[in-house]
Coordinates of N, CA, C and O in Angstrom, one line a residue:
M7 N 1.1 -1.1 -0.1 CA -0.1 0.0 -0.1 C 0.9 1.3 -0.1 O 2.0 1.2 1.1
T8 N 0.6 2.6 -0.6 CA 1.5 3.1 -0.6 C 0.4 4.7 0.0 O -0.7 4.5 0.6
A9 N 1.1 5.4 0.1 CA 1.2 6.4 1.1 C -0.1 7.3 0.4 O 0.2 7.9 -0.9
M10 N -0.8 8.2 1.4 CA -1.9 9.0 0.7 C -1.6 10.2 0.2 O -0.7 10.9 0.9
I11 N -1.6 10.8 -1.2 CA -0.9 12.0 -1.5 C -1.9 13.0 -0.9 O -2.0 14.3 -1.2
G12 N -3.3 12.4 -1.2 CA -4.2 13.8 -1.3 C -5.8 12.7 -0.9 O -5.8 11.9 -1.0
Q13 N -6.8 14.0 -0.7 CA -8.3 13.1 -0.8 C -9.0 13.7 -1.8 O -8.8 14.6 -2.2
L14 N -10.3 12.9 -2.1 CA -11.1 13.2 -3.2 C -11.8 14.5 -2.6 O -12.5 14.2 -0.9
R15 N -11.9 15.7 -3.4 CA -12.8 16.9 -2.9 C -13.8 16.9 -3.6 O -14.7 17.1 -3.1
S16 N -14.1 16.6 -4.8 CA -15.3 16.8 -5.5 C -15.0 16.0 -6.9 O -14.0 15.6 -7.4
V17 N -16.0 15.5 -7.6 CA -16.4 14.9 -8.8 C -16.9 15.8 -9.6 O -18.1 16.4 -8.8
V18 N -16.7 16.5 -10.4 CA -16.7 17.5 -11.2 C -17.3 17.4 -12.8 O -16.7 16.5 -13.5
I19 N -18.5 17.6 -12.8 CA -19.5 17.1 -14.1 C -19.2 18.5 -14.8 O -20.4 19.3 -14.5
D20 N -19.1 18.5 -16.2 CA -19.1 19.3 -17.0 C -20.7 19.3 -17.5 O -20.9 18.3 -17.6
C21 N -21.4 20.6 -17.8 CA -22.9 20.6 -18.5 C -22.8 21.9 -18.9 O -22.5 23.2 -18.2
P22 N -24.1 22.0 -19.8 CA -24.3 23.3 -20.1 C -25.5 24.4 -19.0 O -24.8 25.4 -19.1
D23 N -25.9 23.3 -18.1 CA -26.7 24.3 -17.0 C -26.5 23.5 -15.3 O -27.4 22.7 -15.1
P24 N -25.1 24.2 -15.0 CA -25.1 23.8 -13.9 C -26.1 23.3 -12.6 O -26.2 22.4 -12.0
R25 N -26.9 24.5 -12.6 CA -27.8 24.6 -11.6 C -29.4 23.2 -11.5 O -29.4 23.0 -10.9
A26 N -29.4 23.6 -13.0 CA -30.2 22.6 -13.7 C -29.9 21.3 -13.1 O -30.4 20.5 -12.4
L27 N -28.8 20.5 -13.6 CA -28.2 19.3 -13.4 C -27.8 18.7 -11.8 O -28.5 18.0 -11.5
A28 N -27.5 20.1 -11.3 CA -27.3 20.0 -9.6 C -28.9 19.8 -9.0 O -28.8 19.0 -7.9
A29 N -29.4 20.5 -9.7 CA -31.1 19.9 -8.8 C -31.6 18.4 -9.2 O -31.9 17.9 -8.1
F30 N -31.1 18.2 -10.2 CA -31.7 16.7 -10.4 C -31.0 15.6 -9.6 O -31.8 14.8 -8.8
Y31 N -29.3 15.7 -9.6 CA -28.9 14.9 -8.4 C -29.1 15.1 -7.3 O -29.2 14.4 -6.4
A32 N -29.1 16.4 -7.0 CA -30.0 16.6 -5.3 C -31.0 15.6 -5.2 O -31.1 15.0 -4.3
E33 N -32.1 15.9 -5.9 CA -33.0 14.7 -5.9 C -32.5 13.7 -6.1 O -33.2 12.7 -5.3
L34 N -32.1 12.9 -6.9 CA -31.7 11.6 -7.0 C -30.9 11.3 -5.9 O -31.2 9.9 -5.2
L35 N -29.9 11.9 -5.7 CA -29.0 11.2 -4.5 C -29.8 11.8 -2.9 O -28.7 11.3 -2.0
G36 N -30.0 12.5 -3.1 CA -30.8 13.2 -1.2 C -29.5 13.8 -0.8 O -29.3 13.9 0.1
V37 N -28.4 15.0 -1.9 CA -27.7 15.5 -1.3 C -28.2 16.8 -1.2 O -28.5 17.4 -2.6
P38 N -27.5 17.5 -0.2 CA -27.9 19.3 -0.1 C -27.3 20.1 -0.9 O -25.9 19.6 -1.7
L39 N -27.5 21.1 -1.6 CA -27.2 22.3 -2.3 C -26.0 22.9 -1.7 O -26.4 23.5 -0.5
A40 N -24.5 22.8 -1.4 CA -23.5 23.7 -0.9 C -23.9 24.8 -1.5 O -22.7 25.8 -2.3
E41 N -24.6 26.0 -1.4 CA -24.7 27.3 -1.7 C -23.7 28.1 -1.6 O -23.1 29.0 -2.2
G42 N -23.0 28.6 -0.3 CA -22.0 28.9 -0.1 C -20.6 28.9 -1.0 O -19.8 29.5 -1.0
D43 N -20.9 27.6 -1.5 CA -19.8 27.4 -2.2 C -19.6 27.1 -3.9 O -19.2 26.7 -4.3
S44 N -21.1 27.4 -4.1 CA -21.4 27.7 -5.4 C -20.6 29.0 -5.9 O -21.2 30.0 -5.1
D45 N -21.1 29.4 -7.2 CA -20.6 30.8 -7.6 C -21.7 30.7 -8.6 O -21.9 30.6 -10.1
D46 N -22.9 31.3 -8.6 CA -24.4 31.7 -9.2 C -24.9 30.4 -10.2 O -24.5 29.4 -9.8
D47 N -24.6 30.4 -11.6 CA -25.0 29.5 -12.2 C -23.8 28.6 -12.9 O -23.8 27.9 -13.6
G48 N -22.3 29.2 -12.9 CA -21.3 28.8 -13.7 C -20.6 27.4 -13.0 O -20.1 26.9 -13.2
W49 N -21.1 27.6 -11.2 CA -20.4 26.6 -10.6 C -21.2 26.2 -9.1 O -21.7 26.8 -8.9
V50 N -21.6 24.9 -9.3 CA -22.9 24.5 -8.2 C -22.3 23.6 -7.7 O -22.0 22.5 -8.1
V51 N -22.4 23.1 -6.5 CA -21.4 22.4 -5.5 C -22.8 21.9 -4.8 O -23.6 22.2 -4.0
L52 N -22.8 20.3 -4.6 CA -23.7 19.4 -4.0 C -22.7 18.8 -2.8 O -21.6 18.7 -2.7
G53 N -23.8 18.6 -1.6 CA -22.6 18.4 -0.2 C -22.2 18.9 0.7 O -23.1 20.2 0.9
G54 N -21.9 18.6 2.0 CA -21.4 19.5 3.3 C -20.3 20.3 2.8 O -20.3 20.7 1.6
P55 N -20.2 21.4 3.8 CA -19.2 22.2 3.7 C -17.8 21.7 3.2 O -17.7 20.5 3.3
L56 N -16.9 22.3 3.0 CA -15.0 22.2 2.6 C -14.9 21.4 3.8 O -15.2 21.7 4.9
G57 N -14.7 20.0 3.5 CA -13.5 19.4 4.5 C -14.8 17.9 4.3 O -14.2 17.4 5.3
H58 N -16.1 18.3 4.1 CA -16.4 17.2 4.5 C -16.8 16.1 2.9 O -17.9 16.5 2.3
Q59 N -15.9 15.6 2.6 CA -15.9 15.3 0.9 C -16.1 13.9 1.1 O -16.2 13.3 2.3
P60 N -16.4 13.4 -0.1 CA -16.4 14.1 -1.2 C -17.9 14.6 -1.8 O -18.8 14.3 -1.3
R61 N -17.9 15.4 -2.5 CA -18.9 15.8 -2.8 C -18.6 16.3 -4.7 O -17.8 16.0 -5.5
L62 N -19.9 16.7 -5.0 CA -20.4 16.7 -6.3 C -20.3 18.0 -6.6 O -21.4 18.9 -6.4
A63 N -19.8 18.3 -7.8 CA -19.9 19.8 -8.3 C -20.3 19.6 -10.0 O -19.4 19.1 -10.6
F64 N -20.7 20.8 -10.7 CA -21.5 20.9 -11.7 C -20.4 22.1 -12.2 O -21.1 23.3 -11.5
Q65 N -19.9 22.0 -13.5 CA -19.2 23.2 -14.3 C -19.7 23.7 -15.3 O -20.0 22.6 -16.0
Q66 N -20.1 24.8 -15.5 CA -20.8 25.3 -17.3 C -19.8 24.9 -17.9 O -18.2 25.5 -18.1
A67 N -20.4 24.5 -19.4 CA -19.7 24.2 -20.3 C -20.8 24.0 -21.5 O -21.8 23.1 -22.0
L68 N -20.5 24.9 -22.4 CA -21.9 25.6 -22.8 C -21.9 24.6 -24.2 O -22.9 24.4 -25.1
D69 N -20.7 24.6 -24.5 CA -20.4 23.6 -26.1 C -20.0 21.8 -25.9 O -19.6 21.3 -26.6
L70 N -20.5 21.5 -24.9 CA -20.8 20.1 -24.5 C -21.2 19.3 -25.2 O -22.4 19.5 -25.8
R71 N -20.3 18.1 -25.6 CA -21.2 17.1 -26.4 C -21.1 16.0 -25.7 O -20.2 15.2 -25.8
P72 N -22.4 15.7 -25.4 CA -22.8 14.5 -24.7 C -22.1 13.5 -24.7 O -21.9 13.1 -25.9
P73 N -21.9 12.0 -23.7 CA -21.5 11.1 -24.1 C -22.8 10.4 -25.0 O -24.3 10.5 -25.0
A74 N -22.6 9.2 -26.1 CA -23.5 8.6 -26.9 C -23.5 7.4 -26.4 O -22.5 6.5 -27.2
W75 N -23.9 6.6 -25.4 CA -23.7 5.5 -25.0 C -24.9 4.6 -25.8 O -25.3 4.6 -26.6
P76 N -24.3 3.5 -26.3 CA -22.3 2.9 -25.7 C -21.8 3.5 -27.4 O -20.8 2.3 -27.1
D77 N -22.0 4.4 -28.2 CA -20.9 4.3 -29.0 C -19.4 4.8 -28.5 O -19.1 5.8 -27.9
P78 N -18.5 4.0 -28.9 CA -16.9 4.7 -28.9 C -16.6 5.8 -29.3 O -15.5 6.4 -29.1
E79 N -17.3 6.0 -30.5 CA -16.7 7.5 -30.6 C -17.0 8.4 -29.6 O -16.3 9.9 -29.7
R80 N -17.9 8.7 -29.1 CA -18.3 10.1 -27.9 C -18.4 8.6 -26.7 O -19.2 8.7 -26.0
P81 N -17.3 8.7 -26.0 CA -17.4 7.7 -24.8 C -18.1 8.5 -23.5 O -18.1 9.7 -23.7
Q82 N -18.3 7.4 -22.1 CA -19.1 7.8 -21.1 C -17.9 8.9 -20.5 O -18.6 9.7 -19.6
Q83 N -16.8 8.8 -20.6 CA -15.4 9.7 -19.9 C -15.8 9.1 -18.4 O -14.6 9.1 -17.8
F84 N -16.9 9.3 -17.9 CA -16.9 8.7 -16.4 C -18.2 8.8 -16.2 O -19.3 8.9 -17.1
H85 N -18.9 7.5 -15.2 CA -20.3 7.5 -15.0 C -20.3 7.5 -12.9 O -19.4 7.2 -12.6
L86 N -21.5 7.5 -12.5 CA -21.8 7.3 -11.3 C -22.6 6.1 -10.9 O -23.5 6.0 -11.7
D87 N -22.6 5.6 -10.3 CA -23.3 4.1 -9.7 C -23.8 4.8 -8.6 O -23.6 5.1 -7.3
V88 N -25.4 4.4 -8.3 CA -26.1 5.1 -7.2 C -27.1 3.7 -6.8 O -27.8 2.7 -7.5
T89 N -26.4 3.5 -5.6 CA -27.1 2.1 -5.1 C -28.5 2.7 -4.7 O -28.9 3.6 -4.1
V90 N -29.5 1.8 -5.3 CA -30.8 1.9 -4.6 C -31.4 0.2 -3.8 O -30.7 -0.7 -4.0
D91 N -32.5 0.3 -3.3 CA -33.3 -0.5 -2.5 C -34.0 -1.0 -3.8 O -34.1 -2.4 -3.6
D92 N -35.1 -0.6 -4.4 CA -36.1 -1.0 -5.0 C -35.9 -0.2 -6.6 O -36.1 1.0 -6.9
I93 N -35.1 -1.3 -7.8 CA -34.9 -0.9 -8.6 C -36.0 -0.2 -9.6 O -36.4 1.2 -9.9
E94 N -37.3 -0.5 -9.3 CA -38.5 -0.1 -9.9 C -38.9 1.1 -9.6 O -39.3 2.0 -10.1
A95 N -39.2 1.3 -8.3 CA -39.5 2.7 -7.8 C -38.1 3.9 -8.0 O -38.8 4.7 -8.3
A96 N -37.2 3.1 -8.3 CA -35.7 4.0 -8.1 C -35.8 4.4 -9.7 O -35.8 5.8 -10.0
E97 N -36.0 3.5 -10.3 CA -36.4 3.7 -11.8 C -37.5 5.1 -12.3 O -37.3 6.0 -12.8
K98 N -38.6 4.6 -11.7 CA -39.8 5.6 -11.7 C -39.7 6.9 -11.5 O -39.4 8.0 -12.2
A99 N -38.6 7.2 -10.2 CA -38.6 8.4 -9.9 C -37.8 9.6 -10.4 O -37.2 10.3 -10.7
A100 N -36.2 8.6 -10.8 CA -35.5 8.8 -12.0 C -35.8 9.5 -12.8 O -35.7 10.2 -13.7
L101 N -36.7 8.5 -13.7 CA -37.1 9.4 -14.9 C -38.1 10.3 -14.8 O -38.6 11.0 -15.3
A102 N -39.2 10.4 -13.4 CA -39.5 11.8 -13.5 C -38.8 12.8 -13.1 O -39.2 14.0 -13.5
L103 N -37.9 12.4 -12.9 CA -36.4 13.4 -12.8 C -36.3 14.2 -14.1 O -35.5 15.3 -14.0
G104 N -36.3 13.4 -15.2 CA -35.7 13.7 -16.0 C -34.5 12.8 -16.6 O -34.2 13.1 -17.9
A105 N -34.3 11.9 -15.7 CA -33.2 10.8 -16.6 C -34.5 10.6 -17.8 O -35.6 10.1 -18.1
R106 N -33.4 9.3 -18.5 CA -33.9 8.6 -19.8 C -32.9 7.6 -19.4 O -31.6 7.4 -19.4
R107 N -33.9 6.4 -19.8 CA -33.5 4.8 -20.0 C -32.6 5.0 -21.2 O -32.5 5.1 -22.2
L108 N -30.9 3.8 -20.7 CA -30.0 4.0 -22.1 C -30.4 2.1 -22.4 O -30.6 1.7 -21.4
P109 N -29.3 1.7 -23.6 CA -29.7 0.4 -23.6 C -28.4 -0.4 -22.7 O -27.4 0.6 -22.7
G110 N -29.0 -1.3 -22.6 CA -27.8 -2.1 -21.5 C -28.2 -2.1 -20.4 O -28.4 -1.1 -19.6
E111 N -28.1 -3.7 -19.4 CA -27.9 -3.7 -17.9 C -27.4 -5.1 -17.8 O -27.0 -5.6 -19.1
G112 N -27.6 -5.1 -16.7 CA -26.5 -6.7 -16.1 C -27.2 -6.8 -15.3 O -28.1 -6.6 -14.2
D113 N -26.4 -7.8 -14.3 CA -27.2 -8.7 -13.1 C -26.7 -7.5 -12.1 O -25.7 -6.8 -11.9
G114 N -27.9 -6.4 -11.7 CA -27.7 -5.5 -10.7 C -27.4 -4.3 -10.9 O -27.2 -3.4 -10.1
F115 N -27.8 -4.1 -12.0 CA -27.9 -2.3 -12.9 C -28.4 -2.5 -13.8 O -28.5 -3.2 -14.7
R116 N -28.8 -1.2 -14.2 CA -29.1 -0.3 -15.6 C -28.8 0.7 -15.7 O -28.4 1.7 -15.0
V117 N -28.8 1.3 -16.7 CA -28.0 2.4 -16.9 C -29.2 3.6 -17.9 O -30.1 3.3 -18.4
Y118 N -28.7 4.5 -17.4 CA -29.6 5.6 -17.4 C -28.9 7.1 -18.0 O -27.5 6.9 -18.0
A119 N -29.4 8.0 -18.3 CA -28.9 9.5 -18.9 C -29.3 10.2 -18.1 O -30.4 10.5 -17.8
D120 N -28.4 11.1 -17.3 CA -28.8 12.3 -16.6 C -29.5 13.6 -17.6 O -29.3 13.1 -19.3
P121 N -30.4 14.4 -17.4 CA -30.4 15.2 -18.0 C -29.9 16.3 -19.2 O -30.2 16.9 -20.5
A122 N -28.4 16.3 -18.8 CA -27.4 16.7 -19.9 C -26.7 15.8 -20.2 O -26.0 15.9 -21.6
G123 N -27.2 14.1 -20.5 CA -26.6 13.3 -21.1 C -25.7 12.3 -20.4 O -25.2 11.7 -21.4
H124 N -25.6 12.5 -19.6 CA -24.0 11.6 -18.8 C -24.6 10.6 -18.1 O -25.9 10.6 -17.7
P125 N -24.0 9.1 -18.6 CA -24.9 8.2 -18.1 C -24.7 8.1 -16.6 O -23.6 8.4 -16.1
F126 N -25.7 7.2 -16.0 CA -25.2 6.8 -14.7 C -26.2 5.6 -14.4 O -26.7 5.3 -15.2
C127 N -25.7 4.9 -13.3 CA -26.1 3.7 -13.6 C -26.8 3.3 -11.8 O -26.6 4.1 -11.3
L128 N -28.2 2.9 -11.6 CA -28.8 2.6 -10.7 C -28.8 0.9 -10.4 O -28.6 0.0 -11.1
C129 N -28.3 0.7 -9.3 CA -27.4 -0.6 -8.9 C -28.0 -0.9 -7.6 O -28.9 -0.6 -6.4
W130 N -28.7 -2.2 -7.7 CA -29.2 -2.8 -6.5 C -28.2 -4.4 -6.6 O -27.6 -5.0 -7.4
D131 N -28.1 -4.9 -4.9 CA -27.6 -6.0 -4.6 C -28.5 -7.4 -4.6 O -29.3 -7.4 -4.4

């Protein structure tokens, strides 16, 4: 095992509308908006205050070309796995928030896109 160099502070997601995408993930994950660490509509943070990592941040990227799952020409670049107790109820809630189902699933996961097109998985054990 190697010595730790640092700690994860934030996962940052580029998107055209940070405030809207942050609202989607705040509802999906039950994580509060960190308004004091957000900067108008160009940088929005979810999670506790600094020092309570990891946090999820959204950065404005007006010309974003979202991933095209599962097209390797526009790969997913990153994704979030979200653990749920009841996949049917979780899927219904995520779709109501603006998610859309993507092709592909496996033992214990289904693939979706958030409103800005980033893939994420709902997972269950």
